[in-house]
Each structure stands twice: as C-alpha cells, then as structure tokens.
Short mmCIF file of N, CA and C in Angstrom, two decimals:
data_model
loop_
_atom_site.label_atom_id
_atom_site.label_comp_id
_atom_site.label_asym_id
_atom_site.label_seq_id
_atom_site.Cartn_x
_atom_site.Cartn_y
_atom_site.Cartn_z
N MET A 1 0.84 -1.16 0.00
CA MET A 1 0.00 0.00 0.00
C MET A 1 0.89 1.24 0.00
N LEU A 2 0.61 2.15 -0.87
CA LEU A 2 1.31 3.42 -0.94
C LEU A 2 0.47 4.46 -0.22
N VAL A 3 1.07 5.14 0.76
CA VAL A 3 0.31 6.07 1.61
C VAL A 3 0.85 7.49 1.45
N LEU A 4 -0.06 8.42 1.35
CA LEU A 4 0.25 9.84 1.26
C LEU A 4 -0.20 10.51 2.56
N LEU A 5 0.66 11.37 3.11
CA LEU A 5 0.29 12.14 4.30
C LEU A 5 -0.05 13.56 3.89
N LEU A 6 -1.14 14.07 4.42
CA LEU A 6 -1.53 15.45 4.18
C LEU A 6 -1.64 16.17 5.52
N LEU A 7 -1.08 17.37 5.58
CA LEU A 7 -1.13 18.19 6.79
C LEU A 7 -2.04 19.37 6.53
N PHE A 8 -2.71 19.80 7.57
CA PHE A 8 -3.63 20.91 7.41
C PHE A 8 -3.29 22.03 8.37
N ILE A 9 -3.65 23.25 8.00
CA ILE A 9 -3.34 24.42 8.80
C ILE A 9 -3.96 24.31 10.18
N HIS A 10 -5.04 23.60 10.27
CA HIS A 10 -5.57 23.34 11.61
C HIS A 10 -4.82 22.13 12.16
N ASN A 11 -5.34 21.39 13.05
CA ASN A 11 -4.60 20.38 13.81
C ASN A 11 -4.66 18.96 13.25
N THR A 12 -4.79 18.79 11.96
CA THR A 12 -5.08 17.46 11.41
C THR A 12 -3.96 16.91 10.53
N VAL A 13 -3.73 15.60 10.69
CA VAL A 13 -2.89 14.83 9.77
C VAL A 13 -3.79 13.75 9.19
N ARG A 14 -3.74 13.58 7.88
CA ARG A 14 -4.56 12.55 7.23
C ARG A 14 -3.67 11.62 6.42
N ALA A 15 -3.98 10.34 6.48
CA ALA A 15 -3.26 9.32 5.72
C ALA A 15 -4.20 8.78 4.64
N TRP A 16 -3.74 8.86 3.39
CA TRP A 16 -4.54 8.42 2.24
C TRP A 16 -3.88 7.23 1.56
N ASP A 17 -4.68 6.27 1.16
CA ASP A 17 -4.21 5.13 0.36
C ASP A 17 -4.22 5.58 -1.09
N LEU A 18 -3.06 5.68 -1.70
CA LEU A 18 -2.97 6.16 -3.08
C LEU A 18 -3.44 5.14 -4.10
N ASP A 19 -3.48 3.87 -3.72
CA ASP A 19 -3.97 2.84 -4.65
C ASP A 19 -5.48 2.91 -4.81
N THR A 20 -6.18 3.23 -3.74
CA THR A 20 -7.65 3.27 -3.78
C THR A 20 -8.21 4.69 -3.72
N ASN A 21 -7.34 5.67 -3.51
CA ASN A 21 -7.75 7.07 -3.35
C ASN A 21 -8.73 7.26 -2.19
N LYS A 22 -8.55 6.47 -1.13
CA LYS A 22 -9.44 6.56 0.03
C LYS A 22 -8.66 6.97 1.27
N LEU A 23 -9.36 7.69 2.12
CA LEU A 23 -8.81 8.09 3.40
C LEU A 23 -8.68 6.86 4.29
N ILE A 24 -7.46 6.63 4.81
CA ILE A 24 -7.24 5.51 5.72
C ILE A 24 -7.65 5.92 7.13
N GLU A 25 -7.10 7.05 7.57
CA GLU A 25 -7.38 7.51 8.93
C GLU A 25 -7.00 8.98 9.04
N SER A 26 -7.51 9.61 10.05
CA SER A 26 -7.24 11.01 10.31
C SER A 26 -6.99 11.21 11.80
N SER A 27 -6.04 12.07 12.14
CA SER A 27 -5.75 12.37 13.54
C SER A 27 -5.80 13.87 13.76
N ASN A 28 -6.47 14.28 14.82
CA ASN A 28 -6.53 15.70 15.16
C ASN A 28 -6.11 15.92 16.61
N LYS A 29 -5.08 15.21 17.04
CA LYS A 29 -4.61 15.27 18.43
C LYS A 29 -3.80 16.53 18.75
N HIS A 30 -3.21 17.16 17.73
CA HIS A 30 -2.49 18.41 17.99
C HIS A 30 -3.51 19.50 18.30
N GLU A 31 -3.10 20.45 19.13
CA GLU A 31 -4.01 21.52 19.52
C GLU A 31 -4.16 22.59 18.44
N ILE A 32 -3.07 22.82 17.68
CA ILE A 32 -3.10 23.80 16.59
C ILE A 32 -2.31 23.26 15.41
N ALA A 33 -1.92 24.11 14.50
CA ALA A 33 -1.34 23.72 13.20
C ALA A 33 -0.25 22.66 13.29
N VAL A 34 -0.31 21.71 12.36
CA VAL A 34 0.71 20.67 12.21
C VAL A 34 1.72 21.18 11.19
N ASN A 35 3.01 21.13 11.54
CA ASN A 35 4.06 21.65 10.66
C ASN A 35 4.76 20.59 9.84
N CYS A 36 4.86 19.38 10.36
CA CYS A 36 5.60 18.32 9.68
C CYS A 36 5.05 16.97 10.12
N ALA A 37 5.04 16.01 9.21
CA ALA A 37 4.66 14.64 9.55
C ALA A 37 5.49 13.70 8.69
N LYS A 38 6.01 12.65 9.33
CA LYS A 38 6.82 11.66 8.61
C LYS A 38 6.51 10.28 9.17
N PHE A 39 6.73 9.29 8.33
CA PHE A 39 6.59 7.92 8.79
C PHE A 39 7.76 7.59 9.70
N SER A 40 7.48 6.94 10.81
CA SER A 40 8.53 6.58 11.77
C SER A 40 9.26 5.34 11.30
N SER A 41 10.49 5.51 10.88
CA SER A 41 11.31 4.37 10.46
C SER A 41 11.59 3.45 11.63
N HIS A 42 11.72 4.00 12.83
CA HIS A 42 12.01 3.19 14.02
C HIS A 42 10.90 2.17 14.27
N TYR A 43 9.67 2.62 14.30
CA TYR A 43 8.57 1.70 14.60
C TYR A 43 8.34 0.72 13.46
N TYR A 44 8.61 1.14 12.23
CA TYR A 44 8.45 0.20 11.12
C TYR A 44 9.53 -0.88 11.17
N CYS A 45 10.79 -0.47 11.34
CA CYS A 45 11.90 -1.43 11.36
C CYS A 45 11.83 -2.34 12.57
N LYS A 46 11.47 -1.81 13.72
CA LYS A 46 11.49 -2.58 14.96
C LYS A 46 10.24 -3.43 15.15
N TYR A 47 9.07 -2.87 14.82
CA TYR A 47 7.81 -3.55 15.14
C TYR A 47 6.90 -3.78 13.93
N ARG A 48 7.32 -3.35 12.74
CA ARG A 48 6.51 -3.43 11.53
C ARG A 48 5.18 -2.71 11.70
N SER A 49 5.22 -1.62 12.46
CA SER A 49 4.02 -0.82 12.71
C SER A 49 3.99 0.38 11.78
N SER A 50 2.81 0.78 11.40
CA SER A 50 2.62 1.96 10.56
C SER A 50 2.38 3.16 11.46
N VAL A 51 3.47 3.85 11.79
CA VAL A 51 3.41 4.94 12.75
C VAL A 51 3.84 6.24 12.08
N ILE A 52 3.10 7.30 12.38
CA ILE A 52 3.41 8.63 11.88
C ILE A 52 3.88 9.48 13.05
N CYS A 53 4.92 10.26 12.81
CA CYS A 53 5.44 11.21 13.79
C CYS A 53 5.13 12.60 13.25
N SER A 54 4.56 13.46 14.08
CA SER A 54 4.21 14.80 13.62
C SER A 54 4.66 15.86 14.63
N SER A 55 4.91 17.05 14.10
CA SER A 55 5.30 18.19 14.94
C SER A 55 4.30 19.32 14.71
N SER A 56 4.21 20.22 15.70
CA SER A 56 3.14 21.20 15.64
C SER A 56 3.50 22.52 16.32
N ASP A 57 2.67 23.51 16.04
CA ASP A 57 2.76 24.79 16.74
C ASP A 57 2.40 24.66 18.22
N ASP A 58 1.82 23.52 18.62
CA ASP A 58 1.47 23.31 20.04
C ASP A 58 2.68 22.88 20.87
N LYS A 59 3.90 22.92 20.27
CA LYS A 59 5.18 22.65 20.95
C LYS A 59 5.41 21.16 21.22
N THR A 60 4.69 20.29 20.53
CA THR A 60 4.81 18.85 20.79
C THR A 60 5.22 18.08 19.55
N ILE A 61 5.73 16.87 19.82
CA ILE A 61 5.96 15.84 18.81
C ILE A 61 5.04 14.69 19.23
N ARG A 62 4.28 14.16 18.29
CA ARG A 62 3.33 13.08 18.61
C ARG A 62 3.54 11.90 17.67
N PHE A 63 3.42 10.70 18.25
CA PHE A 63 3.49 9.46 17.49
C PHE A 63 2.09 8.85 17.45
N TRP A 64 1.69 8.42 16.24
CA TRP A 64 0.34 7.97 16.00
C TRP A 64 0.37 6.72 15.13
N ASP A 65 -0.22 5.63 15.61
CA ASP A 65 -0.39 4.41 14.82
C ASP A 65 -1.64 4.60 13.98
N PHE A 66 -1.44 4.93 12.69
CA PHE A 66 -2.60 5.31 11.89
C PHE A 66 -3.49 4.13 11.49
N LYS A 67 -2.98 2.90 11.52
CA LYS A 67 -3.84 1.76 11.20
C LYS A 67 -4.82 1.46 12.33
N HIS A 68 -4.45 1.81 13.55
CA HIS A 68 -5.33 1.58 14.71
C HIS A 68 -5.86 2.89 15.29
N ASN A 69 -5.55 4.01 14.63
CA ASN A 69 -5.96 5.34 15.06
C ASN A 69 -5.71 5.56 16.55
N GLN A 70 -4.45 5.32 16.95
CA GLN A 70 -4.09 5.43 18.36
C GLN A 70 -2.82 6.26 18.52
N GLN A 71 -2.93 7.34 19.28
CA GLN A 71 -1.75 8.12 19.66
C GLN A 71 -1.14 7.44 20.87
N PHE A 72 0.20 7.26 20.88
CA PHE A 72 0.80 6.53 21.99
C PHE A 72 2.03 7.18 22.58
N GLN A 73 2.53 8.25 22.00
CA GLN A 73 3.71 8.90 22.53
C GLN A 73 3.62 10.40 22.25
N VAL A 74 3.90 11.21 23.26
CA VAL A 74 3.93 12.67 23.10
C VAL A 74 5.19 13.18 23.77
N PHE A 75 5.94 14.02 23.06
CA PHE A 75 7.15 14.63 23.61
C PHE A 75 6.95 16.13 23.72
N ASN A 76 7.23 16.65 24.90
CA ASN A 76 7.17 18.08 25.18
C ASN A 76 8.60 18.56 25.42
N GLY A 77 8.77 19.84 25.63
CA GLY A 77 10.10 20.33 25.97
C GLY A 77 10.45 21.62 25.26
N HIS A 78 9.91 21.83 24.09
CA HIS A 78 10.18 23.09 23.40
C HIS A 78 9.34 24.20 24.02
N THR A 79 9.83 25.42 23.90
CA THR A 79 9.09 26.57 24.42
C THR A 79 8.37 27.32 23.31
N ASN A 80 8.47 26.80 22.08
CA ASN A 80 7.79 27.39 20.94
C ASN A 80 7.49 26.28 19.94
N ALA A 81 6.89 26.62 18.83
CA ALA A 81 6.46 25.65 17.82
C ALA A 81 7.60 24.74 17.37
N VAL A 82 7.30 23.46 17.16
CA VAL A 82 8.26 22.51 16.61
C VAL A 82 8.03 22.48 15.10
N ARG A 83 9.06 22.79 14.35
CA ARG A 83 8.91 22.99 12.91
C ARG A 83 9.17 21.72 12.09
N ASP A 84 10.35 21.13 12.22
CA ASP A 84 10.74 20.03 11.34
C ASP A 84 11.26 18.85 12.16
N ILE A 85 11.11 17.65 11.61
CA ILE A 85 11.57 16.43 12.27
C ILE A 85 12.33 15.57 11.26
N GLU A 86 13.32 14.84 11.76
CA GLU A 86 14.10 13.95 10.89
C GLU A 86 14.62 12.78 11.71
N PHE A 87 14.40 11.57 11.20
CA PHE A 87 14.93 10.37 11.85
C PHE A 87 16.36 10.13 11.39
N LEU A 88 17.24 9.74 12.32
CA LEU A 88 18.62 9.39 11.99
C LEU A 88 18.64 7.94 11.54
N SER A 89 19.38 7.65 10.50
CA SER A 89 19.28 6.35 9.83
C SER A 89 20.13 5.24 10.43
N PHE A 90 20.76 5.45 11.58
CA PHE A 90 21.56 4.37 12.17
C PHE A 90 20.91 3.90 13.48
N ASN A 91 21.40 2.78 14.00
CA ASN A 91 20.89 2.20 15.25
C ASN A 91 19.38 2.01 15.24
N GLY A 92 18.86 1.49 14.14
CA GLY A 92 17.44 1.17 14.05
C GLY A 92 16.53 2.38 14.00
N TYR A 93 17.04 3.50 13.53
CA TYR A 93 16.25 4.74 13.40
C TYR A 93 15.66 5.20 14.73
N ARG A 94 16.30 4.84 15.82
CA ARG A 94 15.72 5.17 17.13
C ARG A 94 15.92 6.62 17.54
N TYR A 95 16.72 7.38 16.81
CA TYR A 95 16.98 8.77 17.17
C TYR A 95 16.23 9.72 16.25
N LEU A 96 15.67 10.75 16.86
CA LEU A 96 14.89 11.74 16.14
C LEU A 96 15.49 13.11 16.44
N CYS A 97 15.69 13.89 15.39
CA CYS A 97 16.21 15.25 15.52
C CYS A 97 15.10 16.20 15.09
N PHE A 98 14.90 17.28 15.84
CA PHE A 98 13.86 18.22 15.45
C PHE A 98 14.24 19.64 15.80
N GLY A 99 13.79 20.56 14.96
CA GLY A 99 14.10 21.98 15.11
C GLY A 99 12.86 22.77 15.46
N SER A 100 13.08 23.92 16.10
CA SER A 100 11.95 24.67 16.64
C SER A 100 12.10 26.18 16.46
N TYR A 101 10.98 26.85 16.63
CA TYR A 101 10.97 28.30 16.66
C TYR A 101 11.65 28.84 17.91
N ASP A 102 11.95 27.98 18.89
CA ASP A 102 12.66 28.45 20.09
C ASP A 102 14.18 28.49 19.88
N LYS A 103 14.60 28.35 18.61
CA LYS A 103 16.01 28.48 18.18
C LYS A 103 16.88 27.32 18.64
N THR A 104 16.28 26.16 18.91
CA THR A 104 17.05 24.98 19.31
C THR A 104 16.78 23.82 18.36
N VAL A 105 17.74 22.90 18.36
CA VAL A 105 17.59 21.60 17.71
C VAL A 105 17.75 20.59 18.83
N ARG A 106 16.87 19.61 18.87
CA ARG A 106 16.93 18.60 19.94
C ARG A 106 17.11 17.22 19.35
N LEU A 107 17.79 16.38 20.13
CA LEU A 107 18.00 14.98 19.76
C LEU A 107 17.27 14.13 20.78
N LEU A 108 16.47 13.20 20.29
CA LEU A 108 15.61 12.39 21.14
C LEU A 108 15.84 10.91 20.85
N ASN A 109 15.90 10.10 21.89
CA ASN A 109 15.92 8.65 21.73
C ASN A 109 14.47 8.19 21.82
N VAL A 110 13.91 7.80 20.69
CA VAL A 110 12.51 7.39 20.62
C VAL A 110 12.28 6.11 21.41
N LYS A 111 13.24 5.20 21.35
CA LYS A 111 13.10 3.89 22.01
C LYS A 111 12.88 4.01 23.51
N ILE A 112 13.62 4.92 24.16
CA ILE A 112 13.50 5.05 25.62
C ILE A 112 12.76 6.33 26.02
N SER A 113 12.21 7.03 25.05
CA SER A 113 11.43 8.26 25.30
C SER A 113 12.21 9.28 26.11
N ARG A 114 13.44 9.56 25.67
CA ARG A 114 14.28 10.48 26.43
C ARG A 114 15.00 11.49 25.54
N SER A 115 15.00 12.74 25.97
CA SER A 115 15.76 13.77 25.29
C SER A 115 17.24 13.57 25.61
N LEU A 116 18.09 13.60 24.59
CA LEU A 116 19.51 13.33 24.78
C LEU A 116 20.38 14.58 24.73
N HIS A 117 20.00 15.54 23.90
CA HIS A 117 20.84 16.72 23.76
C HIS A 117 20.03 17.87 23.17
N VAL A 118 20.35 19.06 23.61
CA VAL A 118 19.77 20.28 23.04
C VAL A 118 20.90 21.07 22.41
N PHE A 119 20.78 21.35 21.12
CA PHE A 119 21.77 22.15 20.40
C PHE A 119 21.29 23.60 20.43
N ASN A 120 22.00 24.43 21.17
CA ASN A 120 21.69 25.86 21.28
C ASN A 120 22.63 26.64 20.37
N GLY A 121 22.36 27.91 20.21
CA GLY A 121 23.29 28.76 19.48
C GLY A 121 22.73 29.34 18.19
N HIS A 122 21.58 28.86 17.75
CA HIS A 122 20.98 29.47 16.56
C HIS A 122 20.45 30.84 16.93
N GLU A 123 20.61 31.79 16.03
CA GLU A 123 20.18 33.16 16.32
C GLU A 123 18.76 33.43 15.86
N VAL A 124 18.24 32.57 15.01
CA VAL A 124 16.86 32.70 14.53
C VAL A 124 16.18 31.34 14.61
N ILE A 125 14.92 31.30 14.28
CA ILE A 125 14.17 30.04 14.35
C ILE A 125 14.78 28.97 13.46
N VAL A 126 14.62 27.72 13.84
CA VAL A 126 15.11 26.59 13.05
C VAL A 126 13.93 26.04 12.26
N CYS A 127 13.97 26.21 10.95
CA CYS A 127 12.85 25.80 10.09
C CYS A 127 13.02 24.41 9.51
N CYS A 128 14.27 23.94 9.40
CA CYS A 128 14.51 22.68 8.71
C CYS A 128 15.71 21.98 9.34
N VAL A 129 15.62 20.66 9.46
CA VAL A 129 16.75 19.86 9.91
C VAL A 129 16.96 18.73 8.92
N ASP A 130 18.20 18.32 8.77
CA ASP A 130 18.53 17.18 7.93
C ASP A 130 19.76 16.52 8.53
N ILE A 131 19.93 15.27 8.23
CA ILE A 131 21.00 14.48 8.82
C ILE A 131 21.95 14.03 7.72
N SER A 132 23.23 14.22 7.97
CA SER A 132 24.26 13.74 7.05
C SER A 132 24.22 12.22 6.99
N PRO A 133 24.48 11.63 5.84
CA PRO A 133 24.47 10.17 5.74
C PRO A 133 25.71 9.51 6.35
N LEU A 134 26.57 10.29 7.01
CA LEU A 134 27.76 9.72 7.63
C LEU A 134 27.37 8.74 8.73
N GLN A 135 28.20 7.75 8.94
CA GLN A 135 27.94 6.73 9.95
C GLN A 135 28.93 6.85 11.09
N SER A 136 28.65 6.16 12.17
CA SER A 136 29.55 6.11 13.31
C SER A 136 30.87 5.48 12.90
N ASN A 137 31.98 5.96 13.46
CA ASN A 137 33.28 5.36 13.21
C ASN A 137 33.47 4.06 13.98
N ASN A 138 32.57 3.77 14.88
CA ASN A 138 32.64 2.55 15.68
C ASN A 138 32.29 1.36 14.79
N SER A 139 33.19 0.39 14.67
CA SER A 139 32.95 -0.75 13.79
C SER A 139 31.84 -1.65 14.31
N ASN A 140 31.44 -1.46 15.54
CA ASN A 140 30.41 -2.30 16.15
C ASN A 140 29.17 -1.45 16.45
N SER A 141 28.89 -0.46 15.60
CA SER A 141 27.87 0.54 15.90
C SER A 141 26.46 -0.03 15.99
N ASN A 142 26.17 -1.14 15.35
CA ASN A 142 24.83 -1.69 15.42
C ASN A 142 24.55 -2.36 16.76
N LYS A 143 25.58 -2.65 17.54
CA LYS A 143 25.40 -3.38 18.79
C LYS A 143 25.62 -2.52 20.02
N CYS A 144 25.98 -1.28 19.85
CA CYS A 144 26.28 -0.45 21.02
C CYS A 144 25.35 0.74 21.08
N ASP A 145 25.44 1.47 22.16
CA ASP A 145 24.59 2.63 22.34
C ASP A 145 25.34 3.94 22.18
N ILE A 146 26.43 3.95 21.42
CA ILE A 146 27.14 5.19 21.15
C ILE A 146 26.26 6.05 20.25
N ILE A 147 26.15 7.29 20.61
CA ILE A 147 25.29 8.20 19.86
C ILE A 147 26.17 9.12 19.03
N VAL A 148 25.89 9.19 17.76
CA VAL A 148 26.59 10.12 16.89
C VAL A 148 25.53 10.97 16.23
N ALA A 149 25.60 12.27 16.45
CA ALA A 149 24.61 13.16 15.86
C ALA A 149 25.31 14.20 15.02
N ILE A 150 24.72 14.54 13.92
CA ILE A 150 25.24 15.59 13.06
C ILE A 150 24.34 16.80 13.25
N ASP A 151 24.88 17.88 13.79
CA ASP A 151 24.03 19.05 13.99
C ASP A 151 23.95 19.82 12.68
N CYS A 152 23.04 20.76 12.63
CA CYS A 152 22.74 21.46 11.38
C CYS A 152 23.93 22.22 10.82
N ASN A 153 24.94 22.50 11.62
CA ASN A 153 26.12 23.21 11.13
C ASN A 153 27.21 22.27 10.64
N GLY A 154 26.97 20.96 10.68
CA GLY A 154 27.93 20.00 10.17
C GLY A 154 28.89 19.45 11.19
N TYR A 155 28.77 19.79 12.46
CA TYR A 155 29.66 19.27 13.49
C TYR A 155 29.18 17.92 13.97
N THR A 156 30.10 17.02 14.25
CA THR A 156 29.75 15.72 14.78
C THR A 156 29.86 15.76 16.29
N ILE A 157 28.85 15.27 16.97
CA ILE A 157 28.86 15.25 18.43
C ILE A 157 28.70 13.81 18.88
N CYS A 158 29.63 13.33 19.67
CA CYS A 158 29.58 11.96 20.17
C CYS A 158 29.40 11.97 21.68
N ALA A 159 28.62 11.04 22.19
CA ALA A 159 28.45 10.93 23.64
C ALA A 159 28.42 9.46 24.02
#
C-alpha cells in the first residue's frame, strides 16, 4: 500500500491510500497547526508498525499508529512551535532530531522516550533539519549505544 500524508493548517494529519484514493485515517490530536509529519522508520523497522510522527505549533511531537488510530507517545520540551523532524538512519532509526521556533535543535531517543541533547546557538528560528548520511566510526555501531549526531552546522557530536 502506498500512503500519502496530508497536513492541514488546523490540527489534522490525514493518511490516504494512493492505490484506492481513500482516506485511511485522520488524527486531530495536535491543539493547533501541524508543521511536519513523517513515517517513523524506528517503529516500522522494529515492530513493523505503521506509525506517523508529527510536529506542531502546540510545541509537541506526537506518534500515532494510523492503522489503529491510536496516539501513543507525546514529547514536550520546546518553548515554541516545533517545525521540522528527521529520523537518523543508524541504530534502528531510534533517534529523532527536530528543530523549533525556540532556536534549538533537539536529539531524542525514541526507544526510551528520552531527550539526549539540546543544540543551542541558533540566532533565529530553526525551520529545517537534515541528517548527514555519515555513519559512526565505531565498527560495532549496530550493537552499542554510542550516539553520533550531526548538527545542522555539520559538526559531529559523540556521547
């Protein structure tokens, strides 16, 4: 099934089946405008679940299983709208990076529901985040919990 996500200026994310042109499900759990929505690679790779991650002007990140229409994870912490989200492609996609109007970029471990790092120093709002395809230098990176994050300025941060 090929699925299209549509975001609306109000608080709604909709998932459409492109093969049948039918609405699969709709979520309106955000309080105000949704800014970004992406399929969660972590939940698909780990559990084969169809999960959508969305960010909003309500300062939250929400995870939603659209096949069962169930919200199951909410992350708070920003002091302003969360603009963009991006999953990191290593260690089972368990890390999520997101930027905000509060001028920060945050790194989150989705698996343990914990914020790992806040990147400060931006002078204006962060509208977009992206992750370099670089991998950990650790030859055993799939089996360890070493975190390697690429911040928006291209610096590598290891912890």
